[in-house]
Amino acid sequence: MTSATKDELLAGAVRLRTEGRPEEARERLLTLTAEFPEDAEIAYQTAWAHDVLGLEAEAVPYYERALSAGKLGDEDRLGALIGLGSTYRVLGRYGQAVEVLRRGVADFPADGALRTFLAMALYNTGEHHEAMELLLRVVATTSEDPSVRRYRTAVEHYASGLDETV
């Protein structure tokens, strides 16, 4: 199979998923994965197709393969980090979720979705203070609500010192 054919088949599978036909996408992606087991992009898309179908446990090895290959572009790497971290959390693998999501936040510090998923995983590990701080900072920096924007400086200031009083 040529590279162009592979890319065309991959694009077709992604299109099926985005059009609401995830089972068909998954079948095509599994075929591609069998032929190109080391391809990071195919592994990532295969993981995503499994996740969409609620097959989280089956998605994990594909996310792991996609990330370990080190060949994803930034957008797909970001998606794979969120996907794997979120999937670990849903499966009750909270420590692994925190580890993956912290790595993601280190690489993509401005991404609010990563920080939000990390906050959820931190909550699950009992790290409530850090979880709340992260969420408050996300709300303060991304909210379009005029009343939140008016108090942004105060919310950001108090985010790290929730237990402090005067």
PDB file of C-alpha atoms in Angstrom:
ATOM      1  CA  MET A   1       0.000   0.000   0.000  1.00  0.00           C
ATOM      2  CA  THR A   2       1.344   3.432  -0.894  1.00  0.00           C
ATOM      3  CA  SER A   3       1.597   6.296   1.527  1.00  0.00           C
ATOM      4  CA  ALA A   4      -1.045   8.220  -0.435  1.00  0.00           C
ATOM      5  CA  THR A   5      -3.443   5.263  -0.230  1.00  0.00           C
ATOM      6  CA  LYS A   6      -2.819   4.944   3.505  1.00  0.00           C
ATOM      7  CA  ASP A   7      -3.461   8.665   4.008  1.00  0.00           C
ATOM      8  CA  GLU A   8      -6.643   8.461   1.926  1.00  0.00           C
ATOM      9  CA  LEU A   9      -7.939   5.482   3.913  1.00  0.00           C
ATOM     10  CA  LEU A  10      -7.105   7.208   7.193  1.00  0.00           C
ATOM     11  CA  ALA A  11      -8.900  10.389   6.102  1.00  0.00           C
ATOM     12  CA  GLY A  12     -11.915   8.313   5.106  1.00  0.00           C
ATOM     13  CA  ALA A  13     -12.029   6.598   8.498  1.00  0.00           C
ATOM     14  CA  VAL A  14     -11.792   9.937  10.316  1.00  0.00           C
ATOM     15  CA  ARG A  15     -14.584  11.274   8.131  1.00  0.00           C
ATOM     16  CA  LEU A  16     -16.770   8.305   9.092  1.00  0.00           C
ATOM     17  CA  ARG A  17     -16.180   9.023  12.793  1.00  0.00           C
ATOM     18  CA  THR A  18     -16.958  12.713  12.425  1.00  0.00           C
ATOM     19  CA  GLU A  19     -20.097  11.897  10.439  1.00  0.00           C
ATOM     20  CA  GLY A  20     -21.418   9.791  13.325  1.00  0.00           C
ATOM     21  CA  ARG A  21     -20.442   6.370  11.985  1.00  0.00           C
ATOM     22  CA  PRO A  22     -17.839   5.389  14.601  1.00  0.00           C
ATOM     23  CA  GLU A  23     -18.242   1.608  14.289  1.00  0.00           C
ATOM     24  CA  GLU A  24     -17.442   1.729  10.582  1.00  0.00           C
ATOM     25  CA  ALA A  25     -14.523   4.042  11.332  1.00  0.00           C
ATOM     26  CA  ARG A  26     -13.246   1.656  13.999  1.00  0.00           C
ATOM     27  CA  GLU A  27     -13.362  -1.314  11.606  1.00  0.00           C
ATOM     28  CA  ARG A  28     -11.381   0.563   8.969  1.00  0.00           C
ATOM     29  CA  LEU A  29      -8.896   1.844  11.521  1.00  0.00           C
ATOM     30  CA  LEU A  30      -8.316  -1.645  12.921  1.00  0.00           C
ATOM     31  CA  THR A  31      -7.483  -2.809   9.398  1.00  0.00           C
ATOM     32  CA  LEU A  32      -5.059   0.096   8.968  1.00  0.00           C
ATOM     33  CA  THR A  33      -3.534  -0.555  12.389  1.00  0.00           C
ATOM     34  CA  ALA A  34      -2.880  -4.173  11.484  1.00  0.00           C
ATOM     35  CA  GLU A  35      -1.033  -3.056   8.373  1.00  0.00           C
ATOM     36  CA  PHE A  36       0.772  -0.093   9.997  1.00  0.00           C
ATOM     37  CA  PRO A  37       1.200  -1.014  13.689  1.00  0.00           C
ATOM     38  CA  GLU A  38       3.855   1.652  14.331  1.00  0.00           C
ATOM     39  CA  ASP A  39       1.992   4.559  12.733  1.00  0.00           C
ATOM     40  CA  ALA A  40       1.278   7.095  15.497  1.00  0.00           C
ATOM     41  CA  GLU A  41      -1.511   8.921  13.681  1.00  0.00           C
ATOM     42  CA  ILE A  42      -3.375   5.707  12.886  1.00  0.00           C
ATOM     43  CA  ALA A  43      -2.974   4.586  16.501  1.00  0.00           C
ATOM     44  CA  TYR A  44      -4.332   7.915  17.743  1.00  0.00           C
ATOM     45  CA  GLN A  45      -7.348   7.821  15.452  1.00  0.00           C
ATOM     46  CA  THR A  46      -7.985   4.189  16.408  1.00  0.00           C
ATOM     47  CA  ALA A  47      -7.922   5.137  20.090  1.00  0.00           C
ATOM     48  CA  TRP A  48     -10.348   7.973  19.448  1.00  0.00           C
ATOM     49  CA  ALA A  49     -12.743   5.691  17.573  1.00  0.00           C
ATOM     50  CA  HIS A  50     -12.741   3.258  20.504  1.00  0.00           C
ATOM     51  CA  ASP A  51     -13.342   6.095  22.968  1.00  0.00           C
ATOM     52  CA  VAL A  52     -16.298   7.420  20.973  1.00  0.00           C
ATOM     53  CA  LEU A  53     -17.865   3.971  21.176  1.00  0.00           C
ATOM     54  CA  GLY A  54     -17.394   3.742  24.947  1.00  0.00           C
ATOM     55  CA  LEU A  55     -14.616   1.167  24.568  1.00  0.00           C
ATOM     56  CA  GLU A  56     -12.217   2.995  26.857  1.00  0.00           C
ATOM     57  CA  ALA A  57     -10.170  -0.019  27.961  1.00  0.00           C
ATOM     58  CA  GLU A  58      -9.614  -0.970  24.325  1.00  0.00           C
ATOM     59  CA  ALA A  59      -8.576   2.625  23.495  1.00  0.00           C
ATOM     60  CA  VAL A  60      -5.716   2.734  26.012  1.00  0.00           C
ATOM     61  CA  PRO A  61      -3.077   0.703  24.129  1.00  0.00           C
ATOM     62  CA  TYR A  62      -3.685   2.755  20.990  1.00  0.00           C
ATOM     63  CA  TYR A  63      -3.273   6.044  22.865  1.00  0.00           C
ATOM     64  CA  GLU A  64      -0.130   4.708  24.521  1.00  0.00           C
ATOM     65  CA  ARG A  65       1.275   3.567  21.176  1.00  0.00           C
ATOM     66  CA  ALA A  66       0.471   6.908  19.545  1.00  0.00           C
ATOM     67  CA  LEU A  67       2.237   8.860  22.286  1.00  0.00           C
ATOM     68  CA  SER A  68       5.242   6.563  22.615  1.00  0.00           C
ATOM     69  CA  ALA A  69       6.008   6.811  18.893  1.00  0.00           C
ATOM     70  CA  GLY A  70       6.769  10.523  19.332  1.00  0.00           C
ATOM     71  CA  LYS A  71       5.632  11.349  15.809  1.00  0.00           C
ATOM     72  CA  LEU A  72       2.336  13.152  16.354  1.00  0.00           C
ATOM     73  CA  GLY A  73       1.906  16.793  15.446  1.00  0.00           C
ATOM     74  CA  ASP A  74       1.113  19.169  18.278  1.00  0.00           C
ATOM     75  CA  GLU A  75      -2.663  19.137  17.787  1.00  0.00           C
ATOM     76  CA  ASP A  76      -2.880  15.340  17.688  1.00  0.00           C
ATOM     77  CA  ARG A  77      -0.414  14.991  20.575  1.00  0.00           C
ATOM     78  CA  LEU A  78      -2.560  17.335  22.652  1.00  0.00           C
ATOM     79  CA  GLY A  79      -5.658  15.308  21.776  1.00  0.00           C
ATOM     80  CA  ALA A  80      -3.909  12.040  22.597  1.00  0.00           C
ATOM     81  CA  LEU A  81      -2.745  13.341  25.991  1.00  0.00           C
ATOM     82  CA  ILE A  82      -6.259  14.519  26.859  1.00  0.00           C
ATOM     83  CA  GLY A  83      -7.742  11.282  25.523  1.00  0.00           C
ATOM     84  CA  LEU A  84      -5.371   8.986  27.401  1.00  0.00           C
ATOM     85  CA  GLY A  85      -5.525  10.985  30.633  1.00  0.00           C
ATOM     86  CA  SER A  86      -9.302  11.180  30.528  1.00  0.00           C
ATOM     87  CA  THR A  87      -9.593   7.498  29.662  1.00  0.00           C
ATOM     88  CA  TYR A  88      -7.312   6.478  32.524  1.00  0.00           C
ATOM     89  CA  ARG A  89      -9.499   8.569  34.865  1.00  0.00           C
ATOM     90  CA  VAL A  90     -12.735   7.003  33.613  1.00  0.00           C
ATOM     91  CA  LEU A  91     -11.190   3.562  34.149  1.00  0.00           C
ATOM     92  CA  GLY A  92     -10.272   4.444  37.749  1.00  0.00           C
ATOM     93  CA  ARG A  93      -6.553   4.605  36.982  1.00  0.00           C
ATOM     94  CA  TYR A  94      -6.287   7.984  38.682  1.00  0.00           C
ATOM     95  CA  GLY A  95      -2.547   8.086  39.319  1.00  0.00           C
ATOM     96  CA  GLN A  96      -1.800   7.352  35.685  1.00  0.00           C
ATOM     97  CA  ALA A  97      -4.351   9.973  34.656  1.00  0.00           C
ATOM     98  CA  VAL A  98      -2.633  12.611  36.789  1.00  0.00           C
ATOM     99  CA  GLU A  99       0.780  11.629  35.419  1.00  0.00           C
ATOM    100  CA  VAL A 100      -0.294  11.876  31.762  1.00  0.00           C
ATOM    101  CA  LEU A 101      -2.273  15.071  32.255  1.00  0.00           C
ATOM    102  CA  ARG A 102       0.561  16.754  34.195  1.00  0.00           C
ATOM    103  CA  ARG A 103       2.886  15.908  31.303  1.00  0.00           C
ATOM    104  CA  GLY A 104       0.325  17.440  28.967  1.00  0.00           C
ATOM    105  CA  VAL A 105       0.010  20.625  31.025  1.00  0.00           C
ATOM    106  CA  ALA A 106       3.809  20.907  31.097  1.00  0.00           C
ATOM    107  CA  ASP A 107       3.902  20.712  27.294  1.00  0.00           C
ATOM    108  CA  PHE A 108       0.736  22.765  26.664  1.00  0.00           C
ATOM    109  CA  PRO A 109       0.397  25.074  29.702  1.00  0.00           C
ATOM    110  CA  ALA A 110      -2.184  27.352  28.104  1.00  0.00           C
ATOM    111  CA  ASP A 111      -4.631  24.580  27.256  1.00  0.00           C
ATOM    112  CA  GLY A 112      -7.713  24.920  29.445  1.00  0.00           C
ATOM    113  CA  ALA A 113      -9.097  21.486  28.566  1.00  0.00           C
ATOM    114  CA  LEU A 114      -5.928  19.757  29.778  1.00  0.00           C
ATOM    115  CA  ARG A 115      -5.975  21.724  33.013  1.00  0.00           C
ATOM    116  CA  THR A 116      -9.660  20.905  33.509  1.00  0.00           C
ATOM    117  CA  PHE A 117      -9.142  17.177  32.995  1.00  0.00           C
ATOM    118  CA  LEU A 118      -6.131  17.330  35.316  1.00  0.00           C
ATOM    119  CA  ALA A 119      -8.331  18.993  37.952  1.00  0.00           C
ATOM    120  CA  MET A 120     -10.834  16.134  37.697  1.00  0.00           C
ATOM    121  CA  ALA A 121      -8.072  13.537  38.091  1.00  0.00           C
ATOM    122  CA  LEU A 122      -6.589  15.445  41.027  1.00  0.00           C
ATOM    123  CA  TYR A 123     -10.008  15.451  42.665  1.00  0.00           C
ATOM    124  CA  ASN A 124     -10.111  11.668  42.268  1.00  0.00           C
ATOM    125  CA  THR A 125      -6.716  11.331  43.964  1.00  0.00           C
ATOM    126  CA  GLY A 126      -7.818  13.495  46.891  1.00  0.00           C
ATOM    127  CA  GLU A 127      -5.777  16.517  45.828  1.00  0.00           C
ATOM    128  CA  HIS A 128      -8.763  18.814  46.175  1.00  0.00           C
ATOM    129  CA  HIS A 129      -6.856  22.022  46.851  1.00  0.00           C
ATOM    130  CA  GLU A 130      -4.792  21.793  43.664  1.00  0.00           C
ATOM    131  CA  ALA A 131      -7.859  20.707  41.684  1.00  0.00           C
ATOM    132  CA  MET A 132      -9.839  23.723  42.864  1.00  0.00           C
ATOM    133  CA  GLU A 133      -6.944  26.076  42.186  1.00  0.00           C
ATOM    134  CA  LEU A 134      -6.614  24.797  38.619  1.00  0.00           C
ATOM    135  CA  LEU A 135     -10.339  25.141  37.958  1.00  0.00           C
ATOM    136  CA  LEU A 136     -10.500  28.641  39.404  1.00  0.00           C
ATOM    137  CA  ARG A 137      -7.609  29.709  37.190  1.00  0.00           C
ATOM    138  CA  VAL A 138      -9.269  28.202  34.122  1.00  0.00           C
ATOM    139  CA  VAL A 139     -12.534  29.980  34.937  1.00  0.00           C
ATOM    140  CA  ALA A 140     -10.771  33.270  35.643  1.00  0.00           C
ATOM    141  CA  THR A 141      -8.746  33.229  32.441  1.00  0.00           C
ATOM    142  CA  THR A 142     -11.297  31.833  29.995  1.00  0.00           C
ATOM    143  CA  SER A 143     -14.718  32.972  31.144  1.00  0.00           C
ATOM    144  CA  GLU A 144     -16.665  35.351  28.937  1.00  0.00           C
ATOM    145  CA  ASP A 145     -19.136  35.992  31.751  1.00  0.00           C
ATOM    146  CA  PRO A 146     -18.886  39.755  32.490  1.00  0.00           C
ATOM    147  CA  SER A 147     -19.272  39.280  36.238  1.00  0.00           C
ATOM    148  CA  VAL A 148     -16.461  36.697  36.337  1.00  0.00           C
ATOM    149  CA  ARG A 149     -14.258  38.915  34.169  1.00  0.00           C
ATOM    150  CA  ARG A 150     -14.856  41.824  36.548  1.00  0.00           C
ATOM    151  CA  TYR A 151     -13.408  39.778  39.433  1.00  0.00           C
ATOM    152  CA  ARG A 152     -10.710  37.963  37.456  1.00  0.00           C
ATOM    153  CA  THR A 153      -7.812  39.473  39.400  1.00  0.00           C
ATOM    154  CA  ALA A 154      -9.363  38.576  42.750  1.00  0.00           C
ATOM    155  CA  VAL A 155     -10.231  35.024  41.659  1.00  0.00           C
ATOM    156  CA  GLU A 156      -6.693  34.439  40.383  1.00  0.00           C
ATOM    157  CA  HIS A 157      -5.228  35.919  43.564  1.00  0.00           C
ATOM    158  CA  TYR A 158      -7.295  33.767  45.891  1.00  0.00           C
ATOM    159  CA  ALA A 159      -7.033  30.589  43.808  1.00  0.00           C
ATOM    160  CA  SER A 160      -3.780  29.491  45.429  1.00  0.00           C
ATOM    161  CA  GLY A 161      -4.690  30.588  48.946  1.00  0.00           C
ATOM    162  CA  LEU A 162      -8.208  29.301  49.460  1.00  0.00           C
ATOM    163  CA  ASP A 163      -7.519  28.397  53.075  1.00  0.00           C
ATOM    164  CA  GLU A 164      -5.889  31.699  53.984  1.00  0.00           C
ATOM    165  CA  THR A 165      -7.697  34.309  56.064  1.00  0.00           C
ATOM    166  CA  VAL A 166      -6.699  37.717  57.363  1.00  0.00           C
TER     167      VAL A 166
END
